[in-house]
Tab-separated table of C-alpha atoms (C1' of nucleotides) in Angstrom:
chain	number	residue	atom	x	y	z
A	199	MET	CA	-17.131	-4.322	12.862
A	200	LYS	CA	-17.760	-5.261	9.308
A	201	LYS	CA	-16.412	-8.338	7.710
A	202	SER	CA	-12.910	-8.193	6.278
A	203	LYS	CA	-12.770	-8.686	2.568
A	204	ILE	CA	-9.041	-8.950	2.223
A	205	ASP	CA	-7.234	-11.949	3.672
A	206	ARG	CA	-4.911	-10.100	5.966
A	207	GLU	CA	-3.155	-13.301	6.931
A	208	ILE	CA	-2.008	-13.673	3.372
A	209	VAL	CA	-0.671	-10.162	3.334
A	210	TYR	CA	1.399	-10.810	6.401
A	211	SER	CA	2.476	-14.215	5.159
A	212	LEU	CA	3.650	-12.735	1.911
A	213	LEU	CA	5.544	-9.981	3.633
A	214	ARG	CA	7.301	-12.447	5.859
A	215	GLN	CA	8.671	-14.127	2.763
A	216	ILE	CA	10.471	-11.046	1.583
A	217	PRO	CA	14.176	-11.554	2.212
A	218	ARG	CA	16.458	-8.870	3.529
A	219	GLY	CA	17.459	-6.450	0.844
A	220	LYS	CA	14.337	-6.920	-1.216
A	221	VAL	CA	11.110	-4.983	-1.445
A	222	THR	CA	7.636	-5.344	-2.856
A	223	THR	CA	4.858	-2.965	-3.753
A	224	TYR	CA	1.307	-2.366	-2.701
A	225	LYS	CA	0.224	-3.150	-6.208
A	226	ILE	CA	1.898	-6.518	-6.299
A	227	LEU	CA	0.400	-7.480	-2.982
A	228	ALA	CA	-3.032	-6.407	-4.087
A	229	ASN	CA	-2.621	-8.316	-7.307
A	230	HIS	CA	-1.753	-11.507	-5.508
A	231	LEU	CA	-4.797	-10.989	-3.347
A	232	HIS	CA	-6.906	-10.658	-6.465
A	233	THR	CA	-8.093	-7.229	-5.558
A	234	LYS	CA	-7.514	-3.651	-6.582
A	235	ALA	CA	-7.627	-2.269	-3.103
A	236	TYR	CA	-4.117	-0.878	-3.164
A	237	ARG	CA	-4.904	1.612	-0.479
A	238	ALA	CA	-6.461	-0.924	1.792
A	239	ILE	CA	-3.149	-2.749	1.940
A	240	GLY	CA	-1.620	0.352	3.400
A	241	GLN	CA	-4.289	0.660	6.002
A	242	ILE	CA	-3.835	-2.942	6.980
A	243	LEU	CA	-0.126	-2.393	7.382
A	244	LYS	CA	-0.758	0.787	9.262
A	245	LYS	CA	-2.639	-1.216	11.810
A	246	ASN	CA	0.020	-3.879	11.678
A	247	PRO	CA	-1.291	-6.327	14.270
A	248	HIS	CA	1.752	-8.553	14.057
A	249	ALA	CA	4.263	-5.831	14.802
A	250	PRO	CA	7.871	-6.337	13.685
A	251	LEU	CA	7.332	-9.925	12.644
A	252	VAL	CA	6.109	-8.422	9.417
A	253	PRO	CA	8.624	-6.164	7.715
A	254	CYS	CA	6.270	-3.412	6.641
A	255	HIS	CA	9.184	-1.240	5.674
A	256	ARG	CA	9.839	-3.445	2.668
A	257	VAL	CA	6.716	-2.219	0.951
A	258	VAL	CA	7.014	0.724	-1.411
A	259	LYS	CA	4.935	2.288	-4.132
A	260	SER	CA	4.768	0.783	-7.576
A	261	ASP	CA	6.775	3.620	-9.082
A	262	GLY	CA	9.590	3.045	-6.651
A	263	SER	CA	8.908	5.967	-4.361
A	264	ILE	CA	9.005	5.222	-0.698
A	265	GLY	CA	5.378	5.449	0.285
A	266	GLY	CA	4.524	5.824	3.931
A	267	TYR	CA	5.394	4.321	7.251
A	268	SER	CA	3.830	4.089	10.663
A	269	GLY	CA	0.838	6.088	9.589
A	270	GLU	CA	2.836	8.946	8.188
A	271	MET	CA	3.443	9.929	4.599
A	272	THR	CA	6.207	12.271	5.586
A	273	GLY	CA	8.296	13.077	8.603
A	274	ARG	CA	10.401	11.108	10.995
A	275	ALA	CA	8.651	7.841	10.247
A	276	ILE	CA	9.697	8.030	6.634
A	277	THR	CA	13.216	8.856	7.638
A	278	LYS	CA	13.243	5.738	9.736
A	279	LYS	CA	11.914	3.673	6.882
A	280	ARG	CA	14.661	4.884	4.636
A	281	TYR	CA	17.172	4.127	7.332
A	282	LEU	CA	15.890	0.591	7.752
A	283	LEU	CA	16.018	-0.094	4.048
A	284	LYS	CA	19.437	1.448	3.832
A	285	ALA	CA	20.572	-0.957	6.519
A	286	GLU	CA	19.454	-3.772	4.242
A	287	GLY	CA	21.378	-2.503	1.287
A	288	ILE	CA	18.538	-0.659	-0.384
A	289	PHE	CA	19.389	2.920	-1.188
A	290	PHE	CA	17.337	5.852	-2.293
A	291	SER	CA	18.174	8.254	-5.023
A	292	GLY	CA	15.885	11.159	-4.331
A	293	ASN	CA	12.531	9.817	-3.331
A	294	LYS	CA	12.805	6.610	-5.330
A	295	VAL	CA	14.478	3.285	-4.746
A	296	ARG	CA	17.706	2.824	-6.632
A	297	ASP	CA	17.719	-0.203	-8.931
A	298	PHE	CA	14.081	-0.673	-8.125
A	299	LYS	CA	13.493	-3.625	-10.411
A	300	GLU	CA	16.613	-5.336	-9.200
A	301	VAL	CA	15.621	-5.358	-5.556
A	302	LEU	CA	12.017	-6.145	-6.271
A	303	PHE	CA	11.053	-9.484	-4.800
A	304	LEU	CA	8.932	-11.772	-6.940
A	305	PHE	CA	6.636	-14.126	-5.126
A	306	SER	CA	6.648	-17.681	-6.402
A	307	SER	CA	3.513	-19.295	-7.744
A	308	PHE	CA	3.938	-22.170	-5.360
A	309	LEU	CA	3.823	-19.816	-2.462
A	310	ILE	CA	0.681	-18.206	-3.738
A	311	LEU	CA	-1.021	-21.548	-4.205
A	312	PHE	CA	0.047	-22.602	-0.766
A	313	LEU	CA	-1.360	-19.503	0.832
A	314	GLY	CA	-4.461	-19.389	-1.294
B	1332	DG	C1'	-24.731	0.235	9.458
B	1333	DG	C1'	-23.002	4.447	7.427
B	1334	DA	C1'	-19.557	8.100	6.598
B	1335	DA	C1'	-14.926	9.559	6.500
B	1336	DA	C1'	-10.195	8.496	5.639
B	1337	DT	C1'	-6.387	6.215	3.139
B	1338	DA	C1'	1.259	3.974	3.760
B	1339	DT	C1'	-2.312	3.854	-3.940
B	1340	DA	C1'	-2.856	3.478	-9.129
B	1341	DT	C1'	-3.816	5.275	-13.371
B	1342	DG	C1'	-5.038	8.309	-16.859
B	1343	DA	C1'	-5.219	12.943	-18.624
B	1344	DT	C1'	-2.974	17.451	-19.310
C	309	DA	C1'	6.283	15.861	-14.405
C	310	DT	C1'	2.036	17.315	-12.220
C	311	DC	C1'	-3.138	17.191	-11.257
C	312	DA	C1'	-7.346	15.150	-10.937
C	313	DT	C1'	-10.101	11.224	-10.788
C	314	DA	C1'	-11.252	6.358	-9.736
C	315	DT	C1'	-11.684	2.491	-6.537
C	316	DA	C1'	-11.738	-0.874	-2.844
C	317	DT	C1'	-11.236	-1.599	1.747
C	318	DT	C1'	-10.567	-0.221	6.669
C	319	DT	C1'	-11.594	2.032	10.641
C	320	DC	C1'	-14.249	5.038	13.693
C	321	DC	C1'	-18.570	6.446	15.476
DNA sequence: GGAAATATATGAT
DNA sequence: ATCATATATTTCC
């Protein structure tokens, strides 16, 4: 196995900080990791070593559309993702999050320094 | 170690 | 809004 270039721990740590009812995006995560590997974030989540400790369902695309879940871009997994978010008070109008910017969680600089 | 695959982003049309 | 291209990283073999 080749060496990991992204600090997965940080990804998971960041995700754990997201409170209920908030979401983040692959882009934001990648940015905080100082990388442009947006897609890689998804693959890391797909693997999801730390199971439900990390709320992977709170990660959506940068344009507010839902993205994927459990290795699927469409299908029952996505339905479940929408359901989970709905349970947290995040609703979807069409394929995009309603009030996207409002429910977007901003990571604090302190947190970033602490993790980095 | 190399090739294929990807839960994306961005720019052009 | 839609299509094509770019890019970095992961995972599988």
